[in-house]
């Protein structure tokens, strides 16, 4: 679970989408987002919003890859979206070609990242979504290295500037 390097109150789905969209807009090649949270916390909605920010044309295709486990979307950068919820063993993550797509120069989003944390790069952006009530969420984010610390700082500035303007 990330510490409170960044904590955002998300009062509704629109706020969750805004946060994801802004992250997608500023995410550089090489971004790895380790997404965590319980079922129903909004991980896939956040990912879809990131895809929108990355200018993925077919947002309807961005859904939970629970059964296919890994999907790729073309936008400003290629987005690799992995859901590890149904993996029986963490080693199955490697079988998906994780090493290749994590270093592909695109943007990688790994849902249920805590299940494969030891297989993820050391430098990433850990994002946890917590359920406060049926519509309200709290997002906590932490960068674990210098590349993503720079991204986290830019995201925090973008969120501060965009509050209520999108």
XYZ file of N, CA and C in Angstrom:
498
model
N 0.843 -1.183 0.000
C 0.000 0.000 0.000
C 0.883 1.240 0.000
N 0.623 2.158 -0.895
C 1.428 3.375 -0.919
C 1.231 4.212 0.341
N 2.238 4.992 0.650
C 2.079 5.953 1.738
C 1.356 7.169 1.183
N 1.198 8.195 1.986
C 0.435 9.369 1.560
C 1.276 10.391 0.796
N 2.138 9.975 -0.112
C 2.869 10.948 -0.917
C 1.881 11.837 -1.668
N 0.807 11.251 -2.139
C -0.284 12.005 -2.755
C -1.573 11.353 -2.296
N -2.471 12.167 -1.790
C -3.783 11.667 -1.369
C -4.823 12.574 -1.991
N -5.778 11.977 -2.706
C -6.826 12.736 -3.372
C -8.173 12.173 -2.965
N -9.056 13.030 -2.522
C -10.436 12.645 -2.260
C -11.155 12.626 -3.606
N -11.822 11.540 -3.906
C -12.571 11.396 -5.160
C -14.050 11.274 -4.806
N -14.774 12.392 -4.799
C -16.157 12.386 -4.325
C -17.133 11.654 -5.248
N -16.729 11.444 -6.505
C -17.634 10.787 -7.444
C -16.823 10.184 -8.601
N -17.534 9.495 -9.490
C -16.862 8.848 -10.623
C -16.191 9.864 -11.532
N -16.771 11.046 -11.660
C -16.181 12.087 -12.515
C -14.799 12.488 -11.997
N -14.628 12.562 -10.686
C -13.335 12.916 -10.101
C -12.313 11.810 -10.344
N -12.750 10.557 -10.261
C -11.865 9.427 -10.552
C -11.415 9.489 -12.005
N -12.368 9.743 -12.891
C -12.045 9.838 -14.321
C -11.098 10.998 -14.586
N -11.334 12.129 -13.947
C -10.473 13.297 -14.144
C -9.035 12.982 -13.726
N -8.867 12.334 -12.580
C -7.520 11.984 -12.097
C -6.825 11.037 -13.069
N -7.540 10.026 -13.544
C -6.947 9.082 -14.492
C -6.614 9.735 -15.821
N -7.519 10.567 -16.304
C -7.311 11.260 -17.585
C -6.067 12.158 -17.525
N -5.931 12.901 -16.427
C -4.764 13.776 -16.279
C -3.465 12.976 -16.235
N -3.468 11.853 -15.533
C -2.273 11.019 -15.490
C -1.942 10.514 -16.891
N -2.955 10.079 -17.638
C -2.726 9.616 -19.003
C -2.157 10.704 -19.896
N -2.622 11.922 -19.733
C -2.146 13.035 -20.570
C -0.675 13.342 -20.366
N -0.189 13.174 -19.130
C 1.195 13.555 -18.849
C 2.151 12.378 -18.760
N 1.625 11.148 -18.820
C 2.470 9.958 -18.661
C 3.476 9.852 -19.802
N 4.761 9.788 -19.470
C 5.763 9.595 -20.511
C 5.969 8.105 -20.798
N 6.655 7.829 -21.894
C 7.031 6.446 -22.211
C 7.829 5.882 -21.034
N 7.534 4.658 -20.677
C 8.220 4.004 -19.570
C 7.456 4.046 -18.261
N 6.285 4.669 -18.260
C 5.473 4.742 -17.048
C 4.932 3.366 -16.690
N 5.063 2.999 -15.427
C 4.469 1.764 -14.902
C 3.597 2.155 -13.716
N 2.299 1.858 -13.818
C 1.352 2.155 -12.745
C 0.933 0.838 -12.108
N 1.262 0.686 -10.833
C 0.863 -0.480 -10.053
C -0.434 -0.104 -9.347
N -1.545 -0.621 -9.850
C -2.871 -0.217 -9.386
C -3.419 -1.249 -8.405
N -3.835 -0.762 -7.230
C -4.328 -1.651 -6.183
C -5.642 -1.133 -5.623
N -6.388 -2.029 -5.029
C -7.650 -1.671 -4.391
C -8.586 -2.859 -4.444
N -9.594 -2.854 -3.595
C -10.533 -3.976 -3.556
C -11.435 -4.008 -4.791
N -12.156 -5.101 -4.953
C -13.145 -5.187 -6.026
C -14.103 -4.011 -5.918
N -14.395 -3.398 -7.049
C -15.343 -2.296 -7.074
C -14.770 -0.936 -6.702
N -13.458 -0.851 -6.531
C -12.850 0.420 -6.120
C -12.708 1.399 -7.276
N -12.795 0.904 -8.511
C -12.684 1.797 -9.659
C -11.387 1.665 -10.433
N -10.679 0.564 -10.253
C -9.394 0.375 -10.940
C -9.559 0.407 -12.455
N -10.546 -0.293 -12.974
C -10.740 -0.331 -14.430
C -11.255 1.010 -14.943
N -12.115 1.675 -14.205
C -12.589 3.008 -14.609
C -11.427 3.992 -14.647
N -10.541 3.911 -13.678
C -9.354 4.765 -13.644
C -8.464 4.464 -14.854
N -8.305 3.185 -15.158
C -7.487 2.781 -16.304
C -8.102 3.283 -17.605
N -9.410 3.176 -17.742
C -10.096 3.669 -18.950
C -9.871 5.167 -19.112
N -9.921 5.896 -18.008
C -9.680 7.339 -18.055
C -8.232 7.631 -18.439
N -7.296 6.831 -17.927
C -5.901 6.991 -18.356
C -5.784 6.786 -19.863
N -6.475 5.769 -20.367
C -6.449 5.493 -21.814
C -6.987 6.687 -22.595
N -8.028 7.316 -22.071
C -8.560 8.509 -22.718
C -7.500 9.608 -22.758
N -6.798 9.798 -21.653
C -5.728 10.784 -21.598
C -4.574 10.458 -22.535
N -4.391 9.167 -22.803
C -3.354 8.717 -23.743
C -3.844 8.733 -25.188
N -5.071 9.213 -25.389
C -5.670 9.346 -26.716
C -5.928 7.999 -27.403
N -6.286 6.996 -26.606
C -6.712 5.710 -27.160
C -8.060 5.948 -27.822
N -8.184 5.564 -29.089
C -9.389 5.872 -29.863
C -10.601 5.055 -29.407
N -10.422 3.764 -29.161
C -11.544 2.887 -28.841
C -11.625 2.653 -27.338
N -12.214 3.599 -26.621
C -12.307 3.474 -25.163
C -13.226 2.338 -24.735
N -14.159 1.942 -25.595
C -15.044 0.820 -25.269
C -14.251 -0.475 -25.131
N -13.100 -0.550 -25.791
C -12.263 -1.755 -25.709
C -11.522 -1.845 -24.381
N -11.467 -0.740 -23.653
C -10.742 -0.718 -22.381
C -11.674 -1.218 -21.292
N -11.511 -2.473 -20.956
C -12.314 -3.062 -19.898
C -11.410 -3.944 -19.056
N -11.959 -4.537 -18.049
C -11.144 -5.371 -17.178
C -10.665 -6.598 -17.949
N -9.352 -6.749 -18.059
C -8.833 -7.913 -18.790
C -8.758 -9.152 -17.904
N -9.740 -9.328 -17.031
C -9.713 -10.421 -16.069
C -9.604 -11.779 -16.747
N -10.261 -11.956 -17.877
C -10.219 -13.266 -18.513
C -9.117 -13.372 -19.562
N -8.799 -12.270 -20.236
C -7.702 -12.303 -21.198
C -6.377 -11.948 -20.532
N -6.426 -11.396 -19.343
C -5.292 -11.031 -18.499
C -4.476 -9.849 -18.996
N -4.296 -9.720 -20.318
C -3.457 -8.649 -20.842
C -4.053 -8.100 -22.125
N -4.151 -6.775 -22.190
C -4.631 -6.125 -23.403
C -3.683 -4.981 -23.744
N -3.629 -4.632 -25.030
C -2.794 -3.537 -25.511
C -3.691 -2.570 -26.276
N -3.511 -1.279 -26.033
C -4.311 -0.254 -26.694
C -3.359 0.740 -27.346
N -3.716 1.190 -28.539
C -2.888 2.137 -29.256
C -3.424 3.545 -29.070
N -2.545 4.453 -28.691
C -2.874 5.857 -28.530
C -1.611 6.665 -28.754
N -1.476 7.765 -28.026
C -0.251 8.566 -28.103
C 0.960 7.684 -27.811
N 0.800 6.780 -26.860
C 1.761 5.716 -26.557
C 0.954 4.429 -26.462
N 1.595 3.294 -26.660
C 0.908 2.026 -26.458
C 0.672 1.838 -24.963
N -0.550 1.457 -24.634
C -0.897 1.179 -23.245
C -1.060 -0.324 -23.084
N -0.306 -0.887 -22.137
C -0.402 -2.309 -21.803
C -1.179 -2.391 -20.489
N -2.254 -3.171 -20.488
C -3.168 -3.240 -19.347
C -3.264 -4.695 -18.911
N -2.783 -4.970 -17.714
C -2.766 -6.334 -17.193
C -3.572 -6.409 -15.901
N -4.344 -7.475 -15.760
C -5.115 -7.718 -14.550
C -4.639 -9.052 -13.979
N -4.036 -9.017 -12.806
C -3.455 -10.232 -12.230
C -4.396 -10.941 -11.262
N -5.641 -10.506 -11.182
C -6.584 -11.060 -10.213
C -6.733 -12.574 -10.337
N -6.796 -13.088 -11.546
C -7.055 -14.517 -11.751
C -5.792 -15.372 -11.884
N -4.626 -14.770 -11.713
C -3.409 -15.580 -11.782
C -3.380 -16.560 -10.612
N -3.062 -17.799 -10.920
C -2.979 -18.810 -9.863
C -1.636 -18.734 -9.136
N -0.602 -18.360 -9.896
C 0.751 -18.226 -9.349
C 1.356 -16.934 -9.918
N 2.114 -16.197 -9.125
C 2.735 -14.970 -9.632
C 3.607 -15.208 -10.873
N 4.182 -16.397 -10.995
C 5.045 -16.705 -12.137
C 4.283 -16.633 -13.465
N 2.956 -16.787 -13.415
C 2.156 -16.668 -14.639
C 2.270 -15.269 -15.235
N 2.591 -14.296 -14.396
C 2.788 -12.925 -14.858
C 3.940 -12.889 -15.869
N 5.013 -13.587 -15.559
C 6.144 -13.676 -16.493
C 5.737 -14.363 -17.783
N 4.856 -15.360 -17.683
C 4.393 -16.084 -18.880
C 3.640 -15.172 -19.842
N 3.134 -14.050 -19.346
C 2.423 -13.098 -20.200
C 3.387 -12.193 -20.971
N 4.687 -12.402 -20.784
C 5.677 -11.556 -21.442
C 5.884 -10.248 -20.712
N 5.648 -10.254 -19.411
C 5.698 -9.029 -18.613
C 7.017 -8.286 -18.766
N 8.114 -8.997 -18.737
C 9.410 -8.319 -18.819
C 9.506 -7.491 -20.095
N 9.001 -8.036 -21.187
C 9.059 -7.327 -22.474
C 8.168 -6.092 -22.476
N 6.882 -6.245 -22.106
C 5.990 -5.092 -22.209
C 6.199 -4.078 -21.104
N 6.764 -4.481 -19.958
C 7.073 -3.512 -18.910
C 8.221 -2.598 -19.326
N 9.033 -3.053 -20.262
C 10.177 -2.271 -20.729
C 10.019 -1.838 -22.182
N 8.775 -1.793 -22.645
C 8.504 -1.562 -24.063
C 8.553 -0.095 -24.479
N 8.591 0.814 -23.511
C 8.548 2.230 -23.863
C 7.138 2.762 -23.958
N 6.169 1.942 -23.593
C 4.784 2.409 -23.557
C 4.413 2.787 -22.134
N 3.124 2.709 -21.844
C 2.599 2.927 -20.496
C 1.986 1.611 -20.046
N 2.383 1.140 -18.881
C 1.883 -0.137 -18.363
C 1.048 0.102 -17.113
N -0.135 -0.495 -17.098
C -1.008 -0.439 -15.928
C -1.250 -1.876 -15.492
N -0.910 -2.173 -14.242
C -1.086 -3.519 -13.701
C -2.100 -3.445 -12.572
N -3.298 -4.009 -12.822
C -4.311 -4.077 -11.770
C -3.990 -5.238 -10.843
N -4.320 -5.081 -9.579
C -4.003 -6.064 -8.538
C -2.492 -6.267 -8.468
N -1.755 -5.173 -8.584
C -0.298 -5.214 -8.649
C 0.339 -5.810 -7.398
N -0.351 -5.726 -6.263
C 0.203 -6.291 -5.033
C 0.426 -7.796 -5.154
N -0.258 -8.464 -6.065
C -0.105 -9.916 -6.247
C 1.186 -10.279 -6.963
N 1.777 -9.301 -7.666
C 3.011 -9.566 -8.425
C 4.069 -8.504 -8.128
N 3.974 -7.877 -6.973
C 4.846 -6.746 -6.646
C 6.323 -7.085 -6.805
N 6.717 -8.286 -6.417
C 8.131 -8.666 -6.493
C 8.616 -8.835 -7.935
N 7.709 -8.848 -8.906
C 8.072 -9.002 -10.306
C 8.027 -7.675 -11.076
N 7.618 -6.615 -10.412
C 7.509 -5.302 -11.053
C 8.823 -4.540 -10.922
N 9.039 -3.550 -11.804
C 10.262 -2.745 -11.697
C 10.318 -2.014 -10.353
N 11.523 -1.691 -9.910
C 11.684 -0.980 -8.638
C 11.119 0.434 -8.720
N 11.248 1.075 -9.870
C 10.776 2.446 -10.059
C 9.422 2.390 -10.748
N 8.370 2.721 -9.997
C 7.003 2.714 -10.540
C 6.150 3.682 -9.767
N 4.922 3.840 -10.214
C 3.942 4.671 -9.521
C 2.897 3.732 -8.915
N 2.892 3.615 -7.595
C 1.921 2.774 -6.890
C 0.685 3.623 -6.610
N -0.465 3.162 -7.074
C -1.725 3.889 -6.900
C -2.724 2.953 -6.236
N -3.233 3.365 -5.093
C -4.245 2.579 -4.386
C -5.557 3.357 -4.357
N -6.635 2.678 -4.721
C -7.976 3.248 -4.635
C -8.685 2.580 -3.464
N -9.215 3.402 -2.569
C -9.900 2.887 -1.388
C -11.359 3.334 -1.436
N -12.253 2.432 -1.065
C -13.688 2.732 -1.057
C -14.057 3.395 0.264
N -14.619 4.597 0.171
C -15.111 5.304 1.355
C -16.607 5.049 1.538
N -17.355 5.061 0.446
C -18.782 4.737 0.438
C -19.138 4.380 -1.005
N -20.398 4.082 -1.333
C -20.722 3.594 -2.676
C -20.225 4.460 -3.834
N -20.073 5.762 -3.655
C -19.599 6.600 -4.770
C -18.255 7.259 -4.493
N -17.895 7.441 -3.249
C -16.691 8.191 -2.889
C -15.486 7.276 -2.698
N -14.339 7.712 -3.268
C -13.091 6.965 -3.174
C -11.985 7.891 -2.666
N -10.915 7.283 -2.192
C -9.686 7.999 -1.873
C -8.593 7.358 -2.697
N -7.806 8.187 -3.358
C -6.670 7.716 -4.136
C -5.405 8.088 -3.373
N -4.534 7.116 -3.198
C -3.225 7.347 -2.581
C -2.174 6.895 -3.586
N -1.165 7.725 -3.798
C -0.132 7.393 -4.775
C 1.248 7.635 -4.186
N 2.168 6.786 -4.591
C 3.554 6.901 -4.149
C 4.461 6.501 -5.297
N 5.484 7.294 -5.543
C 6.512 6.950 -6.518
C 7.611 6.194 -5.782
N 8.131 5.142 -6.422
C 9.151 4.328 -5.760
C 10.537 4.531 -6.354
N 10.676 5.531 -7.212
C 11.973 5.831 -7.802
C 11.935 7.197 -8.453
N 13.083 7.672 -8.932
C 13.174 9.044 -9.442
C 12.352 9.324 -10.699
N 12.258 8.374 -11.615
C 11.487 8.584 -12.841
C 10.029 8.870 -12.504
N 9.456 8.033 -11.654
C 8.056 8.181 -11.309
C 7.827 9.278 -10.265
N 8.867 9.649 -9.497
C 8.742 10.782 -8.576
C 8.510 12.061 -9.374
N 9.199 12.195 -10.499
C 8.996 13.347 -11.370
C 7.571 13.338 -11.927
N 7.109 12.172 -12.354
C 5.747 12.056 -12.869
C 4.725 12.386 -11.782
N 4.928 11.886 -10.580
C 4.004 12.145 -9.476
C 3.914 13.644 -9.191
N 5.044 14.317 -9.210
C 5.057 15.764 -8.976
C 4.270 16.500 -10.067
N 4.471 16.109 -11.326
C 3.741 16.732 -12.438
C 2.242 16.443 -12.333
N 1.901 15.212 -11.942
C 0.495 14.835 -11.805
C -0.170 15.648 -10.695
N 0.540 15.790 -9.581
C -0.006 16.560 -8.463
C -0.249 18.012 -8.881
N 0.685 18.603 -9.621
C 0.493 19.976 -10.108
C -0.704 20.046 -11.053
N -0.805 19.066 -11.972
C -1.917 19.049 -12.933
C -3.248 18.903 -12.203
N -3.294 18.072 -11.184
C -4.526 17.892 -10.411
C -4.907 19.185 -9.703
N -3.934 19.883 -9.154
C -4.204 21.140 -8.465
C -4.720 22.205 -9.406
N -4.171 22.220 -10.615
C -4.589 23.210 -11.612
C -5.947 22.867 -12.184
N -6.252 21.562 -12.297
C -7.457 21.135 -12.999
C -8.682 20.997 -12.108
N -8.519 21.089 -10.811
C -9.673 20.892 -9.918
C -10.828 21.794 -10.334
N -11.896 21.132 -10.772
C -13.105 21.859 -11.128
C -13.075 22.527 -12.504
N -12.009 22.326 -13.281
C -11.941 23.014 -14.576
C -12.212 22.103 -15.751
N -12.256 20.802 -15.529
C -12.496 19.892 -16.661
C -13.960 19.595 -16.822
